Coordinates of C-alpha atoms in Angstrom, one line a residue:
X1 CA 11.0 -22.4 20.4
X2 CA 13.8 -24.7 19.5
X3 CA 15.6 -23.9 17.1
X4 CA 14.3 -26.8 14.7
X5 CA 10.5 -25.6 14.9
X6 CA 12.2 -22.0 14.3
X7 CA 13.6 -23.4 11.1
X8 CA 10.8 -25.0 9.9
X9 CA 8.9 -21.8 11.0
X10 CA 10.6 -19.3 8.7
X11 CA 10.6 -22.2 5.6
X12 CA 6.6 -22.4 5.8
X13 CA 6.6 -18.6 5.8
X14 CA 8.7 -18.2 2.8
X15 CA 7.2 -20.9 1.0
X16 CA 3.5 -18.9 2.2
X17 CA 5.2 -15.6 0.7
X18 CA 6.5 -17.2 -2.9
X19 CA 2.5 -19.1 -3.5
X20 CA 1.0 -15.7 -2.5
X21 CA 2.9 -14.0 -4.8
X22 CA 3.0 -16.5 -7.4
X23 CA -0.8 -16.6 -7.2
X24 CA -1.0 -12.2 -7.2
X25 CA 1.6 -12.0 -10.3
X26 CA -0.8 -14.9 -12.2
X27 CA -4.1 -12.9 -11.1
X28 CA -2.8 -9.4 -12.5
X29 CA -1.6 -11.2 -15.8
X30 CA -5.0 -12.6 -16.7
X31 CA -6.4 -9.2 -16.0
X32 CA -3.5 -8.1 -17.9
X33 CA -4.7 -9.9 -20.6
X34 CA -8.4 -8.2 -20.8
X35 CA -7.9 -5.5 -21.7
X36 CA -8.9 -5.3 -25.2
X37 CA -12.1 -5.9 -26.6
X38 CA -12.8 -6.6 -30.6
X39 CA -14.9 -6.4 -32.7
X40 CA -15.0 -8.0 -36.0
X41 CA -17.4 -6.8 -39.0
X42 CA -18.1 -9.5 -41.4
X43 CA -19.8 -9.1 -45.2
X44 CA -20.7 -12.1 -46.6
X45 CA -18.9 -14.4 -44.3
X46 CA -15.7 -12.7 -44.9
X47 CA -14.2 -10.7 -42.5
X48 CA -14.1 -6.9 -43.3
X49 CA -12.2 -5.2 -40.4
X50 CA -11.6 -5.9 -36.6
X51 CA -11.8 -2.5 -34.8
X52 CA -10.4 -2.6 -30.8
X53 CA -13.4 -1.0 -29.4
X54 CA -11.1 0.1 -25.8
X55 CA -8.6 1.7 -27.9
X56 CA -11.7 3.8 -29.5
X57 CA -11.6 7.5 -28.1
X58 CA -14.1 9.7 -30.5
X59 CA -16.8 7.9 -32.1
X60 CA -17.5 7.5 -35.9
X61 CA -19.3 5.8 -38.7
X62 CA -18.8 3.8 -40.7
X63 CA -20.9 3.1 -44.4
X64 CA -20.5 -0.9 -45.1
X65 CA -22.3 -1.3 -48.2
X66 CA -23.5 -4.5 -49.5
X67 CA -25.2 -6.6 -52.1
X68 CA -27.9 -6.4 -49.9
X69 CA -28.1 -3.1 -49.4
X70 CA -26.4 -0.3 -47.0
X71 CA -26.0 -0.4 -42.9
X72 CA -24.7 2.4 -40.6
X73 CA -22.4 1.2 -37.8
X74 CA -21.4 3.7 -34.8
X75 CA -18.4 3.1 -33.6
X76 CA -18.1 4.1 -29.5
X77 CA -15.5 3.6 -26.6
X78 CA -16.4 -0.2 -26.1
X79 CA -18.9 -0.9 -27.7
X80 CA -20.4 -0.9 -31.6
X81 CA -24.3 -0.9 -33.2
X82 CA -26.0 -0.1 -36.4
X83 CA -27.4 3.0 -36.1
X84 CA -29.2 3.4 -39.7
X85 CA -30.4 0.0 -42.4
X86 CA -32.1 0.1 -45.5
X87 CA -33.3 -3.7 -45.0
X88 CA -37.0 -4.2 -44.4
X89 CA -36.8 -5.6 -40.7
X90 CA -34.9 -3.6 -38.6
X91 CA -33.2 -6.1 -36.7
X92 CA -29.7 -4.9 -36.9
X93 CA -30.8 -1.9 -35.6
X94 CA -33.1 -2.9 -32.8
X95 CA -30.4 -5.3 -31.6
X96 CA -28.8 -1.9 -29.9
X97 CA -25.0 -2.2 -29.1
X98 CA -22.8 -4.7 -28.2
X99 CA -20.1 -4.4 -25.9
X100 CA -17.1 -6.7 -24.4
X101 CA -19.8 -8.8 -22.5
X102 CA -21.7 -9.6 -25.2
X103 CA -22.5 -13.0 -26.9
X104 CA -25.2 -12.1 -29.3
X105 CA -23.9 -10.9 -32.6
X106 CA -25.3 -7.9 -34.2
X107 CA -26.8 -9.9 -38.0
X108 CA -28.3 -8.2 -40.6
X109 CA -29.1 -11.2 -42.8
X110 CA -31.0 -8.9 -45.8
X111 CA -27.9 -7.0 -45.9
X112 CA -25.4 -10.1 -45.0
X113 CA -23.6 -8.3 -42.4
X114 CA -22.6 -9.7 -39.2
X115 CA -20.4 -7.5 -36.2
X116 CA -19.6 -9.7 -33.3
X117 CA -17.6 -9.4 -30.0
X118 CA -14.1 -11.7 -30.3
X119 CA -12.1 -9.8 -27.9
X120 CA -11.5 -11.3 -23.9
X121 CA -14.1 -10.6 -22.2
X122 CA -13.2 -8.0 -19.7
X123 CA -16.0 -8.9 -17.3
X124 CA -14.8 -12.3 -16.7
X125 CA -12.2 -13.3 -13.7
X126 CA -8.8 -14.5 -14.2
X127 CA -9.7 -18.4 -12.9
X128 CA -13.4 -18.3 -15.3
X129 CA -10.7 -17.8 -18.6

């Protein structure tokens, strides 16, 4: 090998090294990035409280009481439900919990509450964000 092609040899490998380690540093930063997930409890339109569910580490309950009426929302280690509403239909509750890969907000439109997921979603990859 000459000592030209050796020169150009050891430039391509640094210049492999710095992208590959450009590219690892910018992958752990957008996982970085995910690790929080939040919820947000709304009343009426207007927000109430944001709770980050992954910084959550005994679970509770909370009363939110309305002009509606009253709902019952556990509070877990990612995710958050109503577990107890004094509305006719039951939806809120049936809806289950919602966790950092949920889209569909928890609504209890008798009671006008509303807990959705706002947080990064944890699931997704650093390139889908």
């Amino acid at each position: 090998m000459n000592s030209t092609a050796k020169r150009n040899f050891i430039l391509y490998c640094i210049i492999a090294a710095l992208f590959a380690g450009s590219l690892a540093v910018w992958f752990f930063m957008g996982r970085v990035s995910s690790d929080k997930t939040i919820a947000e409890i709304y009343k009426n339109g207007t927000l109430l409280r944001a709770i980050d569910l992954s910084a959550v580490h005994e679970e509770y309950v909370l009363s939110e009481y309305t002009a509606g009426g009253k709902n019952e929302v556990l509070v877990k280690q990612g995710e958050i439900g109503v577990i107890k509403a004094d509305c006719p239909d039951q939806m809120c509750v049936n809806t289950g919990f919602i966790s950092s890969g949920s889209f569909i907000p928890i609504i209890c439109l008798p009671n006008r509450l509303e807990i959705r997921i706002t947080g990064v979603d944890s699931d997704l990859d650093a390139i889908a964000r």
